[in-house]
Structure formats: C-alpha cells, structure tokens
JSON list of C-alpha atoms and ligand atoms in Angstrom, two decimals:
[
{"chain": "A", "resi": 30, "resn": "UNK", "atom": "CA", "xyz": [17.72, -2.60, 7.81]},
{"chain": "A", "resi": 31, "resn": "UNK", "atom": "CA", "xyz": [14.23, -1.82, 8.73]},
{"chain": "A", "resi": 32, "resn": "UNK", "atom": "CA", "xyz": [12.29, -4.98, 8.37]},
{"chain": "A", "resi": 33, "resn": "UNK", "atom": "CA", "xyz": [9.30, -6.81, 9.81]},
{"chain": "A", "resi": 34, "resn": "UNK", "atom": "CA", "xyz": [7.50, -10.18, 9.59]},
{"chain": "A", "resi": 35, "resn": "UNK", "atom": "CA", "xyz": [3.85, -10.43, 10.58]},
{"chain": "A", "resi": 36, "resn": "UNK", "atom": "CA", "xyz": [1.68, -13.44, 10.61]},
{"chain": "A", "resi": 37, "resn": "UNK", "atom": "CA", "xyz": [-2.11, -13.36, 10.87]},
{"chain": "A", "resi": 38, "resn": "UNK", "atom": "CA", "xyz": [-4.37, -16.41, 11.25]},
{"chain": "A", "resi": 39, "resn": "UNK", "atom": "CA", "xyz": [-8.15, -16.33, 11.46]},
{"chain": "A", "resi": 40, "resn": "UNK", "atom": "CA", "xyz": [-11.00, -18.75, 10.73]},
{"chain": "A", "resi": 41, "resn": "UNK", "atom": "CA", "xyz": [-11.14, -17.03, 7.35]},
{"chain": "A", "resi": 42, "resn": "UNK", "atom": "CA", "xyz": [-7.53, -16.58, 6.27]},
{"chain": "A", "resi": 43, "resn": "UNK", "atom": "CA", "xyz": [-3.90, -17.34, 6.87]},
{"chain": "A", "resi": 44, "resn": "UNK", "atom": "CA", "xyz": [-1.42, -14.46, 5.87]},
{"chain": "A", "resi": 45, "resn": "UNK", "atom": "CA", "xyz": [2.25, -13.94, 6.29]},
{"chain": "A", "resi": 46, "resn": "UNK", "atom": "CA", "xyz": [3.92, -10.71, 5.19]},
{"chain": "A", "resi": 47, "resn": "UNK", "atom": "CA", "xyz": [7.69, -9.91, 5.21]},
{"chain": "A", "resi": 48, "resn": "UNK", "atom": "CA", "xyz": [8.63, -6.33, 4.50]},
{"chain": "A", "resi": 49, "resn": "UNK", "atom": "CA", "xyz": [11.96, -4.69, 4.21]},
{"chain": "A", "resi": 50, "resn": "UNK", "atom": "CA", "xyz": [11.69, -0.93, 3.77]},
{"chain": "A", "resi": 51, "resn": "UNK", "atom": "CA", "xyz": [15.37, -0.70, 2.70]},
{"chain": "A", "resi": 52, "resn": "UNK", "atom": "CA", "xyz": [15.14, -3.40, 0.07]},
{"chain": "A", "resi": 53, "resn": "UNK", "atom": "CA", "xyz": [15.59, -3.30, -3.65]},
{"chain": "A", "resi": 54, "resn": "UNK", "atom": "CA", "xyz": [12.20, -3.79, -5.09]},
{"chain": "A", "resi": 55, "resn": "UNK", "atom": "CA", "xyz": [12.25, -7.63, -5.03]},
{"chain": "A", "resi": 56, "resn": "UNK", "atom": "CA", "xyz": [8.89, -9.34, -4.35]},
{"chain": "A", "resi": 57, "resn": "UNK", "atom": "CA", "xyz": [7.38, -12.81, -4.09]},
{"chain": "A", "resi": 58, "resn": "UNK", "atom": "CA", "xyz": [3.59, -12.40, -3.91]},
{"chain": "A", "resi": 59, "resn": "UNK", "atom": "CA", "xyz": [1.47, -15.56, -3.47]},
{"chain": "A", "resi": 60, "resn": "UNK", "atom": "CA", "xyz": [-2.26, -14.90, -3.10]},
{"chain": "A", "resi": 61, "resn": "UNK", "atom": "CA", "xyz": [-5.08, -16.60, -5.30]},
{"chain": "A", "resi": 62, "resn": "UNK", "atom": "CA", "xyz": [-5.99, -13.16, -6.65]},
{"chain": "A", "resi": 63, "resn": "UNK", "atom": "CA", "xyz": [-3.82, -12.57, -9.72]},
{"chain": "A", "resi": 64, "resn": "UNK", "atom": "CA", "xyz": [-4.54, -8.88, -10.24]},
{"chain": "A", "resi": 65, "resn": "UNK", "atom": "CA", "xyz": [-3.92, -8.24, -6.49]},
{"chain": "A", "resi": 66, "resn": "UNK", "atom": "CA", "xyz": [-0.48, -9.98, -6.81]},
{"chain": "A", "resi": 67, "resn": "UNK", "atom": "CA", "xyz": [0.22, -7.72, -9.89]},
{"chain": "A", "resi": 68, "resn": "UNK", "atom": "CA", "xyz": [-0.62, -4.56, -7.75]},
{"chain": "A", "resi": 69, "resn": "UNK", "atom": "CA", "xyz": [1.59, -5.62, -4.76]},
{"chain": "A", "resi": 70, "resn": "UNK", "atom": "CA", "xyz": [4.49, -6.43, -7.04]},
{"chain": "A", "resi": 71, "resn": "UNK", "atom": "CA", "xyz": [4.33, -2.93, -8.58]},
{"chain": "A", "resi": 72, "resn": "UNK", "atom": "CA", "xyz": [4.04, -1.41, -5.14]},
{"chain": "A", "resi": 73, "resn": "UNK", "atom": "CA", "xyz": [7.18, -3.30, -4.03]},
{"chain": "A", "resi": 74, "resn": "UNK", "atom": "CA", "xyz": [9.07, -2.54, -7.22]},
{"chain": "A", "resi": 75, "resn": "UNK", "atom": "CA", "xyz": [8.45, 1.21, -7.22]},
{"chain": "A", "resi": 76, "resn": "UNK", "atom": "CA", "xyz": [8.72, 1.47, -3.38]},
{"chain": "A", "resi": 77, "resn": "UNK", "atom": "CA", "xyz": [12.13, -0.34, -3.52]},
{"chain": "A", "resi": 78, "resn": "UNK", "atom": "CA", "xyz": [10.80, -2.48, -0.74]},
{"chain": "A", "resi": 79, "resn": "UNK", "atom": "CA", "xyz": [11.44, -6.24, -0.51]},
{"chain": "A", "resi": 80, "resn": "UNK", "atom": "CA", "xyz": [8.06, -7.80, -0.05]},
{"chain": "A", "resi": 81, "resn": "UNK", "atom": "CA", "xyz": [6.97, -11.38, 0.49]},
{"chain": "A", "resi": 82, "resn": "UNK", "atom": "CA", "xyz": [3.33, -12.20, 0.79]},
{"chain": "A", "resi": 83, "resn": "UNK", "atom": "CA", "xyz": [1.79, -15.63, 1.38]},
{"chain": "A", "resi": 84, "resn": "UNK", "atom": "CA", "xyz": [-2.01, -15.73, 1.83]},
{"chain": "A", "resi": 85, "resn": "UNK", "atom": "CA", "xyz": [-4.84, -18.23, 1.52]},
{"chain": "A", "resi": 86, "resn": "UNK", "atom": "CA", "xyz": [-8.35, -18.44, 2.72]},
{"chain": "A", "resi": 87, "resn": "UNK", "atom": "CA", "xyz": [-11.94, -18.72, 1.93]},
{"chain": "A", "resi": 88, "resn": "UNK", "atom": "CA", "xyz": [-13.01, -15.58, -0.12]},
{"chain": "A", "resi": 89, "resn": "UNK", "atom": "CA", "xyz": [-11.07, -13.24, -2.23]},
{"chain": "A", "resi": 90, "resn": "UNK", "atom": "CA", "xyz": [-12.55, -10.30, -0.24]},
{"chain": "A", "resi": 91, "resn": "UNK", "atom": "CA", "xyz": [-11.21, -11.70, 3.12]},
{"chain": "A", "resi": 92, "resn": "UNK", "atom": "CA", "xyz": [-7.84, -12.71, 1.62]},
{"chain": "A", "resi": 93, "resn": "UNK", "atom": "CA", "xyz": [-7.13, -9.26, 0.08]},
{"chain": "A", "resi": 94, "resn": "UNK", "atom": "CA", "xyz": [-8.44, -7.42, 3.14]},
{"chain": "A", "resi": 95, "resn": "UNK", "atom": "CA", "xyz": [-6.42, -9.47, 5.53]},
{"chain": "A", "resi": 96, "resn": "UNK", "atom": "CA", "xyz": [-3.25, -9.03, 3.39]},
{"chain": "A", "resi": 97, "resn": "UNK", "atom": "CA", "xyz": [-3.66, -5.19, 3.71]},
{"chain": "A", "resi": 98, "resn": "UNK", "atom": "CA", "xyz": [-4.23, -5.38, 7.50]},
{"chain": "A", "resi": 99, "resn": "UNK", "atom": "CA", "xyz": [-1.00, -7.47, 7.80]},
{"chain": "A", "resi": 100, "resn": "UNK", "atom": "CA", "xyz": [0.88, -5.19, 5.51]},
{"chain": "A", "resi": 101, "resn": "UNK", "atom": "CA", "xyz": [-0.28, -2.17, 7.59]},
{"chain": "A", "resi": 102, "resn": "UNK", "atom": "CA", "xyz": [1.05, -3.94, 10.74]},
{"chain": "A", "resi": 103, "resn": "UNK", "atom": "CA", "xyz": [4.33, -4.80, 9.10]},
{"chain": "A", "resi": 104, "resn": "UNK", "atom": "CA", "xyz": [4.72, -1.12, 7.97]},
{"chain": "A", "resi": 105, "resn": "UNK", "atom": "CA", "xyz": [4.26, 0.12, 11.49]},
{"chain": "A", "resi": 106, "resn": "UNK", "atom": "CA", "xyz": [6.56, -2.52, 12.91]},
{"chain": "A", "resi": 107, "resn": "UNK", "atom": "CA", "xyz": [9.37, -1.92, 10.44]},
{"chain": "A", "resi": 108, "resn": "UNK", "atom": "CA", "xyz": [9.16, 1.90, 10.94]},
{"chain": "A", "resi": 109, "resn": "UNK", "atom": "CA", "xyz": [9.81, 1.38, 14.71]},
{"chain": "A", "resi": 110, "resn": "UNK", "atom": "CA", "xyz": [10.24, 4.81, 16.32]},
{"chain": "A", "resi": 111, "resn": "UNK", "atom": "CA", "xyz": [10.25, 6.71, 12.84]},
{"chain": "A", "resi": 112, "resn": "UNK", "atom": "CA", "xyz": [13.53, 8.38, 13.75]},
{"chain": "A", "resi": 113, "resn": "UNK", "atom": "CA", "xyz": [15.02, 10.27, 10.81]},
{"chain": "A", "resi": 114, "resn": "UNK", "atom": "CA", "xyz": [12.19, 9.65, 8.31]},
{"chain": "A", "resi": 115, "resn": "UNK", "atom": "CA", "xyz": [10.98, 12.23, 5.83]},
{"chain": "A", "resi": 116, "resn": "UNK", "atom": "CA", "xyz": [7.43, 11.54, 7.13]},
{"chain": "A", "resi": 117, "resn": "UNK", "atom": "CA", "xyz": [5.57, 13.01, 4.11]},
{"chain": "A", "resi": 118, "resn": "UNK", "atom": "CA", "xyz": [5.76, 11.72, 0.47]},
{"chain": "A", "resi": 119, "resn": "UNK", "atom": "CA", "xyz": [3.84, 12.19, -2.69]},
{"chain": "A", "resi": 120, "resn": "UNK", "atom": "CA", "xyz": [3.75, 10.97, -6.19]},
{"chain": "A", "resi": 121, "resn": "UNK", "atom": "CA", "xyz": [1.89, 12.03, -9.41]},
{"chain": "A", "resi": 122, "resn": "UNK", "atom": "CA", "xyz": [2.24, 9.06, -11.74]},
{"chain": "A", "resi": 123, "resn": "UNK", "atom": "CA", "xyz": [1.05, 8.52, -15.31]},
{"chain": "A", "resi": 124, "resn": "UNK", "atom": "CA", "xyz": [0.44, 5.19, -16.94]},
{"chain": "A", "resi": 125, "resn": "UNK", "atom": "CA", "xyz": [-0.53, 5.93, -20.50]},
{"chain": "A", "resi": 126, "resn": "UNK", "atom": "CA", "xyz": [-4.03, 7.48, -20.37]},
{"chain": "A", "resi": 127, "resn": "UNK", "atom": "CA", "xyz": [-4.15, 7.33, -16.51]},
{"chain": "A", "resi": 128, "resn": "UNK", "atom": "CA", "xyz": [-2.82, 10.12, -14.17]},
{"chain": "A", "resi": 129, "resn": "UNK", "atom": "CA", "xyz": [-2.96, 9.51, -10.43]},
{"chain": "A", "resi": 130, "resn": "UNK", "atom": "CA", "xyz": [-2.07, 11.39, -7.25]},
{"chain": "A", "resi": 131, "resn": "UNK", "atom": "CA", "xyz": [-1.04, 9.76, -3.96]},
{"chain": "A", "resi": 132, "resn": "UNK", "atom": "CA", "xyz": [0.13, 11.75, -0.88]},
{"chain": "A", "resi": 133, "resn": "UNK", "atom": "CA", "xyz": [1.02, 10.17, 2.43]},
{"chain": "A", "resi": 134, "resn": "UNK", "atom": "CA", "xyz": [1.92, 11.50, 5.86]},
{"chain": "A", "resi": 135, "resn": "UNK", "atom": "CA", "xyz": [3.23, 8.93, 8.41]},
{"chain": "A", "resi": 136, "resn": "UNK", "atom": "CA", "xyz": [1.69, 10.92, 11.12]},
{"chain": "A", "resi": 137, "resn": "UNK", "atom": "CA", "xyz": [0.51, 8.12, 13.38]},
{"chain": "A", "resi": 138, "resn": "UNK", "atom": "CA", "xyz": [-3.17, 9.13, 12.68]},
{"chain": "A", "resi": 139, "resn": "UNK", "atom": "CA", "xyz": [-5.30, 7.00, 10.44]},
{"chain": "A", "resi": 140, "resn": "UNK", "atom": "CA", "xyz": [-7.02, 9.19, 7.79]},
{"chain": "A", "resi": 141, "resn": "UNK", "atom": "CA", "xyz": [-7.67, 7.73, 4.35]},
{"chain": "A", "resi": 142, "resn": "UNK", "atom": "CA", "xyz": [-9.44, 9.74, 1.61]},
{"chain": "A", "resi": 143, "resn": "UNK", "atom": "CA", "xyz": [-9.60, 7.52, -1.37]},
{"chain": "A", "resi": 144, "resn": "UNK", "atom": "CA", "xyz": [-11.23, 8.89, -4.67]},
{"chain": "A", "resi": 145, "resn": "UNK", "atom": "CA", "xyz": [-11.04, 6.06, -7.22]},
{"chain": "A", "resi": 146, "resn": "UNK", "atom": "CA", "xyz": [-13.72, 5.32, -9.70]},
{"chain": "A", "resi": 147, "resn": "UNK", "atom": "CA", "xyz": [-13.70, 2.48, -12.28]},
{"chain": "A", "resi": 148, "resn": "UNK", "atom": "CA", "xyz": [-15.76, 1.81, -15.33]},
{"chain": "A", "resi": 149, "resn": "UNK", "atom": "CA", "xyz": [-16.11, -1.97, -14.81]},
{"chain": "A", "resi": 150, "resn": "UNK", "atom": "CA", "xyz": [-17.13, -3.97, -11.91]},
{"chain": "A", "resi": 151, "resn": "UNK", "atom": "CA", "xyz": [-14.02, -6.27, -12.07]},
{"chain": "A", "resi": 152, "resn": "UNK", "atom": "CA", "xyz": [-10.33, -5.34, -12.25]},
{"chain": "A", "resi": 153, "resn": "UNK", "atom": "CA", "xyz": [-9.62, -8.76, -13.83]},
{"chain": "A", "resi": 154, "resn": "UNK", "atom": "CA", "xyz": [-10.12, -11.11, -10.90]},
{"chain": "A", "resi": 155, "resn": "UNK", "atom": "CA", "xyz": [-10.27, -8.40, -8.19]},
{"chain": "A", "resi": 156, "resn": "UNK", "atom": "CA", "xyz": [-13.65, -6.65, -7.58]},
{"chain": "A", "resi": 157, "resn": "UNK", "atom": "CA", "xyz": [-13.50, -2.93, -8.28]},
{"chain": "A", "resi": 158, "resn": "UNK", "atom": "CA", "xyz": [-15.36, -1.95, -5.13]},
{"chain": "A", "resi": 159, "resn": "UNK", "atom": "CA", "xyz": [-12.75, -3.75, -3.08]},
{"chain": "A", "resi": 160, "resn": "UNK", "atom": "CA", "xyz": [-9.99, -1.49, -4.41]},
{"chain": "A", "resi": 161, "resn": "UNK", "atom": "CA", "xyz": [-10.92, 1.60, -2.28]},
{"chain": "A", "resi": 162, "resn": "UNK", "atom": "CA", "xyz": [-11.63, -0.60, 0.74]},
{"chain": "A", "resi": 163, "resn": "UNK", "atom": "CA", "xyz": [-7.99, -2.14, 0.55]},
{"chain": "A", "resi": 164, "resn": "UNK", "atom": "CA", "xyz": [-6.43, 1.31, 0.56]},
{"chain": "A", "resi": 165, "resn": "UNK", "atom": "CA", "xyz": [-8.61, 2.49, 3.43]},
{"chain": "A", "resi": 166, "resn": "UNK", "atom": "CA", "xyz": [-7.69, -0.68, 5.37]},
{"chain": "A", "resi": 167, "resn": "UNK", "atom": "CA", "xyz": [-3.93, -0.16, 4.80]},
{"chain": "A", "resi": 168, "resn": "UNK", "atom": "CA", "xyz": [-3.96, 3.45, 5.99]},
{"chain": "A", "resi": 169, "resn": "UNK", "atom": "CA", "xyz": [-6.18, 2.71, 8.90]},
{"chain": "A", "resi": 170, "resn": "UNK", "atom": "CA", "xyz": [-4.19, -0.20, 10.25]},
{"chain": "A", "resi": 171, "resn": "UNK", "atom": "CA", "xyz": [-0.84, 1.47, 9.38]},
{"chain": "A", "resi": 172, "resn": "UNK", "atom": "CA", "xyz": [-2.03, 4.60, 11.09]},
{"chain": "A", "resi": 173, "resn": "UNK", "atom": "CA", "xyz": [-1.19, 7.07, 8.34]},
{"chain": "A", "resi": 174, "resn": "UNK", "atom": "CA", "xyz": [-2.86, 9.78, 6.32]},
{"chain": "A", "resi": 175, "resn": "UNK", "atom": "CA", "xyz": [-3.50, 8.68, 2.80]},
{"chain": "A", "resi": 176, "resn": "UNK", "atom": "CA", "xyz": [-4.91, 10.70, -0.08]},
{"chain": "A", "resi": 177, "resn": "UNK", "atom": "CA", "xyz": [-5.44, 8.92, -3.40]},
{"chain": "A", "resi": 178, "resn": "UNK", "atom": "CA", "xyz": [-7.02, 10.47, -6.47]},
{"chain": "A", "resi": 179, "resn": "UNK", "atom": "CA", "xyz": [-7.33, 9.15, -9.98]},
{"chain": "A", "resi": 180, "resn": "UNK", "atom": "CA", "xyz": [-7.24, 12.47, -11.80]},
{"chain": "A", "resi": 181, "resn": "UNK", "atom": "CA", "xyz": [-7.96, 11.02, -15.28]},
{"chain": "A", "resi": 182, "resn": "UNK", "atom": "CA", "xyz": [-7.84, 7.85, -17.24]},
{"chain": "A", "resi": 183, "resn": "UNK", "atom": "CA", "xyz": [-9.79, 5.46, -19.40]},
{"chain": "A", "resi": 184, "resn": "UNK", "atom": "CA", "xyz": [-8.40, 2.04, -18.77]},
{"chain": "A", "resi": 185, "resn": "UNK", "atom": "CA", "xyz": [-9.19, 0.53, -15.38]},
{"chain": "A", "resi": 186, "resn": "UNK", "atom": "CA", "xyz": [-6.06, -1.66, -15.39]},
{"chain": "A", "resi": 187, "resn": "UNK", "atom": "CA", "xyz": [-3.85, 1.40, -15.93]},
{"chain": "A", "resi": 188, "resn": "UNK", "atom": "CA", "xyz": [-5.65, 3.37, -13.35]},
{"chain": "A", "resi": 189, "resn": "UNK", "atom": "CA", "xyz": [-5.41, 0.80, -10.60]},
{"chain": "A", "resi": 190, "resn": "UNK", "atom": "CA", "xyz": [-1.78, -0.15, -11.49]},
{"chain": "A", "resi": 191, "resn": "UNK", "atom": "CA", "xyz": [-0.78, 3.61, -11.45]},
{"chain": "A", "resi": 192, "resn": "UNK", "atom": "CA", "xyz": [-2.26, 4.00, -7.98]},
{"chain": "A", "resi": 193, "resn": "UNK", "atom": "CA", "xyz": [-0.17, 1.09, -6.53]},
{"chain": "A", "resi": 194, "resn": "UNK", "atom": "CA", "xyz": [2.98, 2.37, -8.24]},
{"chain": "A", "resi": 195, "resn": "UNK", "atom": "CA", "xyz": [2.29, 5.86, -6.91]},
{"chain": "A", "resi": 196, "resn": "UNK", "atom": "CA", "xyz": [1.63, 4.46, -3.43]},
{"chain": "A", "resi": 197, "resn": "UNK", "atom": "CA", "xyz": [5.00, 2.71, -3.40]},
{"chain": "A", "resi": 198, "resn": "UNK", "atom": "CA", "xyz": [6.88, 5.80, -4.50]},
{"chain": "A", "resi": 199, "resn": "UNK", "atom": "CA", "xyz": [5.00, 8.06, -2.05]},
{"chain": "A", "resi": 200, "resn": "UNK", "atom": "CA", "xyz": [5.82, 5.59, 0.73]},
{"chain": "A", "resi": 201, "resn": "UNK", "atom": "CA", "xyz": [9.50, 5.27, -0.48]},
{"chain": "A", "resi": 202, "resn": "UNK", "atom": "CA", "xyz": [9.78, 9.06, -0.16]},
{"chain": "A", "resi": 203, "resn": "UNK", "atom": "CA", "xyz": [8.02, 9.22, 3.17]},
{"chain": "A", "resi": 204, "resn": "UNK", "atom": "CA", "xyz": [9.97, 6.39, 4.78]},
{"chain": "A", "resi": 205, "resn": "UNK", "atom": "CA", "xyz": [13.24, 7.65, 3.30]},
{"chain": "A", "resi": 206, "resn": "UNK", "atom": "CA", "xyz": [15.85, 9.01, 5.75]},
{"chain": "A", "resi": 207, "resn": "UNK", "atom": "CA", "xyz": [17.15, 12.47, 6.30]},
{"chain": "A", "resi": 208, "resn": "UNK", "atom": "CA", "xyz": [20.18, 12.88, 8.39]},
{"chain": "A", "resi": 209, "resn": "UNK", "atom": "CA", "xyz": [19.61, 16.52, 9.24]},
{"chain": "A", "resi": 210, "resn": "UNK", "atom": "CA", "xyz": [16.61, 16.04, 11.56]},
{"chain": "A", "resi": 211, "resn": "UNK", "atom": "CA", "xyz": [15.91, 13.38, 14.27]},
{"chain": "A", "resi": 212, "resn": "UNK", "atom": "CA", "xyz": [12.12, 13.40, 14.33]},
{"chain": "A", "resi": 213, "resn": "UNK", "atom": "CA", "xyz": [9.92, 15.09, 11.79]},
{"chain": "A", "resi": 214, "resn": "UNK", "atom": "CA", "xyz": [7.48, 16.59, 14.29]},
{"chain": "A", "resi": 215, "resn": "UNK", "atom": "CA", "xyz": [7.42, 19.71, 16.38]},
{"chain": "A", "resi": 216, "resn": "UNK", "atom": "CA", "xyz": [5.92, 17.53, 19.14]},
{"chain": "A", "resi": 217, "resn": "UNK", "atom": "CA", "xyz": [9.05, 15.45, 19.22]},
{"chain": "A", "resi": 218, "resn": "UNK", "atom": "CA", "xyz": [7.19, 12.12, 18.66]},
{"chain": "A", "resi": 219, "resn": "UNK", "atom": "CA", "xyz": [5.60, 10.50, 15.68]},
{"chain": "B", "resi": 318, "resn": "LIG", "atom": "MN1", "xyz": [-0.32, -4.26, -15.73]}
]
C-alpha cells in the first residue's frame, strides 16, 4: 500500500492529512469550510484514494491553503520512487451543464496552468478566487504538471465539483500501476 501521513503546524493552522493511493474512495474530511470538505470528498471518491483530513486555524484562506500544501506533501511521500506508475493521467468530466478537463504529469516538475472562471464571488462558503490558488498550491508542492480548464458550464457548484472529480480521476490514472515498465521516463528517474 502506498500511503503517507503528514502533519503541519504553524501559528495560523494545524493540519493532518492521511492519504492512501491504493484505497477505495473512503474519506473523512474535517475542516471548517463545508464546500471545501465536499470537494475533497469528491476528489477521494473518484480517485479511489482513502483520505483523512483534519484542519483548524484562524482564517479559511490559511486553512484551505495549508491543507493543499499538506496534501501535496502527502502525495509526494506516498508515491515514493514512482516505480511502475503510469505518470500521466487525464479526465474530461461532465456534471450536468459543466464540462471540465484535467491533465496531470507526475514529472517532478511543478507547473500549474489553471483556467477556472466563476460567476459568483463565493462557492458556498469557499471564496471563488481561492479555488485557482488551491490547485496551484497542490501542483507546486506536489511537484507535478497540472492543467485544468473549465470548458463550459453555468452553475458554479457543478463547475467546481467537476474539477475535483476530474482531478481525482486524472490522478488515479497517473498514479496507477503498469507492470510492463519500471520507470516512466527515458531519463530513468522521475
Ligand atoms: Mn455537490
């Protein structure tokens, strides 16, 4: 089993993330931001990851940001030497009116390109401008290439939720194992 537990404590927040890449989609997400909890649960379910998140702190921005930092560290730790993984993964996922694209390359190089626009300033209790920042943070700390594009859609909730579902699916595919190749790079290391 590829799993990791990462704890992070600062003057602003206290976060604990437990991640199992070879899980079954079970999650227990405890942050004060309900819509963020909803997104992380969708990510775990569709990624078939087991994910436990406990986070508290001063401001919603700090808490959500620090959860994504900790999740990025947990992903890197759980992947270890990346032997046998597919490395790339993608998903084009609809949710009623919304259609989103997510593509990842677990290259070891941090490169986020996030194209998400929302109609409203708030996604329930999560601020819309934080959404892009959270995905950038995850890819930067997890050192992977992440492209996200909301291709169309009307409802902000659907657009945001579809992105986290697609992120789970793309990462499930990228972290998935292939027995025919040891390391998915001509350099011999990832
Ligand atoms: Mn929903």
